[in-house]
JSON list of C-alpha atoms in Angstrom, two decimals:
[
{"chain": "A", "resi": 1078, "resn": "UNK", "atom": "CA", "xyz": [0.00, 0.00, 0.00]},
{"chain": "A", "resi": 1079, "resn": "UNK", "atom": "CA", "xyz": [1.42, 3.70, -1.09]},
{"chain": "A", "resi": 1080, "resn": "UNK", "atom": "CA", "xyz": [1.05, 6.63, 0.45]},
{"chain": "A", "resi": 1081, "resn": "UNK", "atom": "CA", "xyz": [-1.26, 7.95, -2.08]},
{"chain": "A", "resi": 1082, "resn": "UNK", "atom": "CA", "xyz": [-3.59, 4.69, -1.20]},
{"chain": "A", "resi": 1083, "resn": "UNK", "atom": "CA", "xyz": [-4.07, 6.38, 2.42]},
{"chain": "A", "resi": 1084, "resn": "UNK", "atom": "CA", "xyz": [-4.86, 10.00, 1.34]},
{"chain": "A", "resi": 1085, "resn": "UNK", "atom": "CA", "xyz": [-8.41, 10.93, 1.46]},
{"chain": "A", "resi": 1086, "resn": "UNK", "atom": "CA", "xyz": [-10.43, 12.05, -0.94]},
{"chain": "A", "resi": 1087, "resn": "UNK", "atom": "CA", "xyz": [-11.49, 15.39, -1.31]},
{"chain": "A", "resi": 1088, "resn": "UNK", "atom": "CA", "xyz": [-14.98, 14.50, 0.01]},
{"chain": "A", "resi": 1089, "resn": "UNK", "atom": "CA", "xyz": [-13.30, 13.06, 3.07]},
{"chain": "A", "resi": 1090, "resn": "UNK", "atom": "CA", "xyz": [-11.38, 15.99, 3.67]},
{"chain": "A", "resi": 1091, "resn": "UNK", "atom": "CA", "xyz": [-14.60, 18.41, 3.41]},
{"chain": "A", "resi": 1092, "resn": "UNK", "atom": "CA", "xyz": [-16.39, 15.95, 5.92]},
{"chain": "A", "resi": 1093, "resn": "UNK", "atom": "CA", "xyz": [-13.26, 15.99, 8.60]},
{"chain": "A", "resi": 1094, "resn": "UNK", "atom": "CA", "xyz": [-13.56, 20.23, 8.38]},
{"chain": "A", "resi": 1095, "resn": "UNK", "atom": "CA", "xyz": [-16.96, 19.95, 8.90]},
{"chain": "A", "resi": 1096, "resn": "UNK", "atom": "CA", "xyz": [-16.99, 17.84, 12.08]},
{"chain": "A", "resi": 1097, "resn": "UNK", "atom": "CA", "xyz": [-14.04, 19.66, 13.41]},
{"chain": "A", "resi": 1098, "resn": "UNK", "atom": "CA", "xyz": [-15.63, 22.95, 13.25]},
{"chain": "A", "resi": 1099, "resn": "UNK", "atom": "CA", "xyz": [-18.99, 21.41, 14.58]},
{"chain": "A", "resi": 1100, "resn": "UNK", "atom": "CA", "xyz": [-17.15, 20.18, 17.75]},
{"chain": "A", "resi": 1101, "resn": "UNK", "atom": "CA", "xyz": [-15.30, 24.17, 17.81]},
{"chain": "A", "resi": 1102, "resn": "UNK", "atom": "CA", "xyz": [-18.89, 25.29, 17.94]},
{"chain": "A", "resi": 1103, "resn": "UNK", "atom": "CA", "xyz": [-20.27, 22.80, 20.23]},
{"chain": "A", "resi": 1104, "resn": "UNK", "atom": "CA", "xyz": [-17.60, 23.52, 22.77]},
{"chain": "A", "resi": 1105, "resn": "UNK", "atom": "CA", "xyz": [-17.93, 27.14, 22.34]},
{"chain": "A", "resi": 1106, "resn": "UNK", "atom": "CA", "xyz": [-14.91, 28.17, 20.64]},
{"chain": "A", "resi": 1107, "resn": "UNK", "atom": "CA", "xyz": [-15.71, 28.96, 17.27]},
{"chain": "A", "resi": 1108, "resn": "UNK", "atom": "CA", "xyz": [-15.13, 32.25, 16.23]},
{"chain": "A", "resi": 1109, "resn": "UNK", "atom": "CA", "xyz": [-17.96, 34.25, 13.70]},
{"chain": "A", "resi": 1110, "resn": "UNK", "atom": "CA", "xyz": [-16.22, 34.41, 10.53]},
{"chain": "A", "resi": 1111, "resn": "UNK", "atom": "CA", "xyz": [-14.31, 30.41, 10.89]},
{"chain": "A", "resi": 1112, "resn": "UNK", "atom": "CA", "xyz": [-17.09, 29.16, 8.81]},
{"chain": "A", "resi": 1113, "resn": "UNK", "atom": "CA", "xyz": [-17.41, 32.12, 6.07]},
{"chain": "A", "resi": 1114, "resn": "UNK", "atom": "CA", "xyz": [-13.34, 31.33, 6.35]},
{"chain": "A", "resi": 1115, "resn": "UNK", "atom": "CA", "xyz": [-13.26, 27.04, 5.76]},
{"chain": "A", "resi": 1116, "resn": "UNK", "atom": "CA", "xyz": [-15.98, 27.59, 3.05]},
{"chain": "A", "resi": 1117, "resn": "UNK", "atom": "CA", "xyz": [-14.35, 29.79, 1.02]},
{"chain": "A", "resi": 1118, "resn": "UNK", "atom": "CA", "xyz": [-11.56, 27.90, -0.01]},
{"chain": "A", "resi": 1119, "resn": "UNK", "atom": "CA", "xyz": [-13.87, 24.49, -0.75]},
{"chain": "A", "resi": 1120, "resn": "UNK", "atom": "CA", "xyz": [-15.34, 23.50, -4.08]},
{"chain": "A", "resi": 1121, "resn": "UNK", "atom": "CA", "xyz": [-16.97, 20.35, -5.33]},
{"chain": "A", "resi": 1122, "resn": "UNK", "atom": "CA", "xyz": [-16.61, 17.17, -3.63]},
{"chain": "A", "resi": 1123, "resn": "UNK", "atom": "CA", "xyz": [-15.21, 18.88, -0.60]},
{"chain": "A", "resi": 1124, "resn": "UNK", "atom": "CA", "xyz": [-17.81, 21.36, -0.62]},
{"chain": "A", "resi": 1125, "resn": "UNK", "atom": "CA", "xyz": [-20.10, 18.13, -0.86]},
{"chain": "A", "resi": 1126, "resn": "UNK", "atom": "CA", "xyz": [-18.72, 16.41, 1.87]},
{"chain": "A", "resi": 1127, "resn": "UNK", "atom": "CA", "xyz": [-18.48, 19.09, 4.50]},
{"chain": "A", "resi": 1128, "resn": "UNK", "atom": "CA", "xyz": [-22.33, 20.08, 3.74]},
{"chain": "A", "resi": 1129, "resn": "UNK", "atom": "CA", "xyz": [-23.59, 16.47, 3.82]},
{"chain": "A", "resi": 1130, "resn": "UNK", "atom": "CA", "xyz": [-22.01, 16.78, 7.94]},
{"chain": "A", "resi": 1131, "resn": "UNK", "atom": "CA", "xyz": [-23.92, 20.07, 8.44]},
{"chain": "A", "resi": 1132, "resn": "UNK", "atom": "CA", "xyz": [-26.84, 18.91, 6.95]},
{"chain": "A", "resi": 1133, "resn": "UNK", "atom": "CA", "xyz": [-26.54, 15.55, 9.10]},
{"chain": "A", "resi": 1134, "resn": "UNK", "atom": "CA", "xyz": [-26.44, 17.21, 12.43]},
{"chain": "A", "resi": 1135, "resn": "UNK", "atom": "CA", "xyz": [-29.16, 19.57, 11.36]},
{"chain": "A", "resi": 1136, "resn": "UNK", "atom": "CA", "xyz": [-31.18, 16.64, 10.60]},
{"chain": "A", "resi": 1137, "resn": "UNK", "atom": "CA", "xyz": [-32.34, 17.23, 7.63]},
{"chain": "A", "resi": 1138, "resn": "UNK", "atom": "CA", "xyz": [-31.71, 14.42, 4.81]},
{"chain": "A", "resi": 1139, "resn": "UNK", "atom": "CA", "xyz": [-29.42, 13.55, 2.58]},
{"chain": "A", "resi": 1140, "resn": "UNK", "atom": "CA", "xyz": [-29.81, 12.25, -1.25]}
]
């Protein structure tokens, strides 16, 4: 197995920033603008992945 076999995939990536910055909030540490900031720099799959998280906790559903 390579390295490149144990790198995650974009989508993964965009789900692990999502549940980090769930826990920030939960604990109360998040500041206003951290999720304006992690969004901004995320486009397709990991865009996909860290809104399929937040849409998760919300409870709403997921197609």
């Amino acid at each position: 197995m390579s390295a490149l076999d144990l790198k995650p995939t974009l989508e993964e990536e965009g789900r692990y920033y999502a549940e980090a910055m769930l826990e920030r909030f939960l604990a109360g540490k998040a500041v206003p603008d951290e999720l304006e900031t992690i969004v901004s720099f995320m486009r397709g799959d990991m865009l996909r992945g860290f809104c399929h998280v937040l849409q998760r906790a919300l409870g709403g559903a997921h197609g």
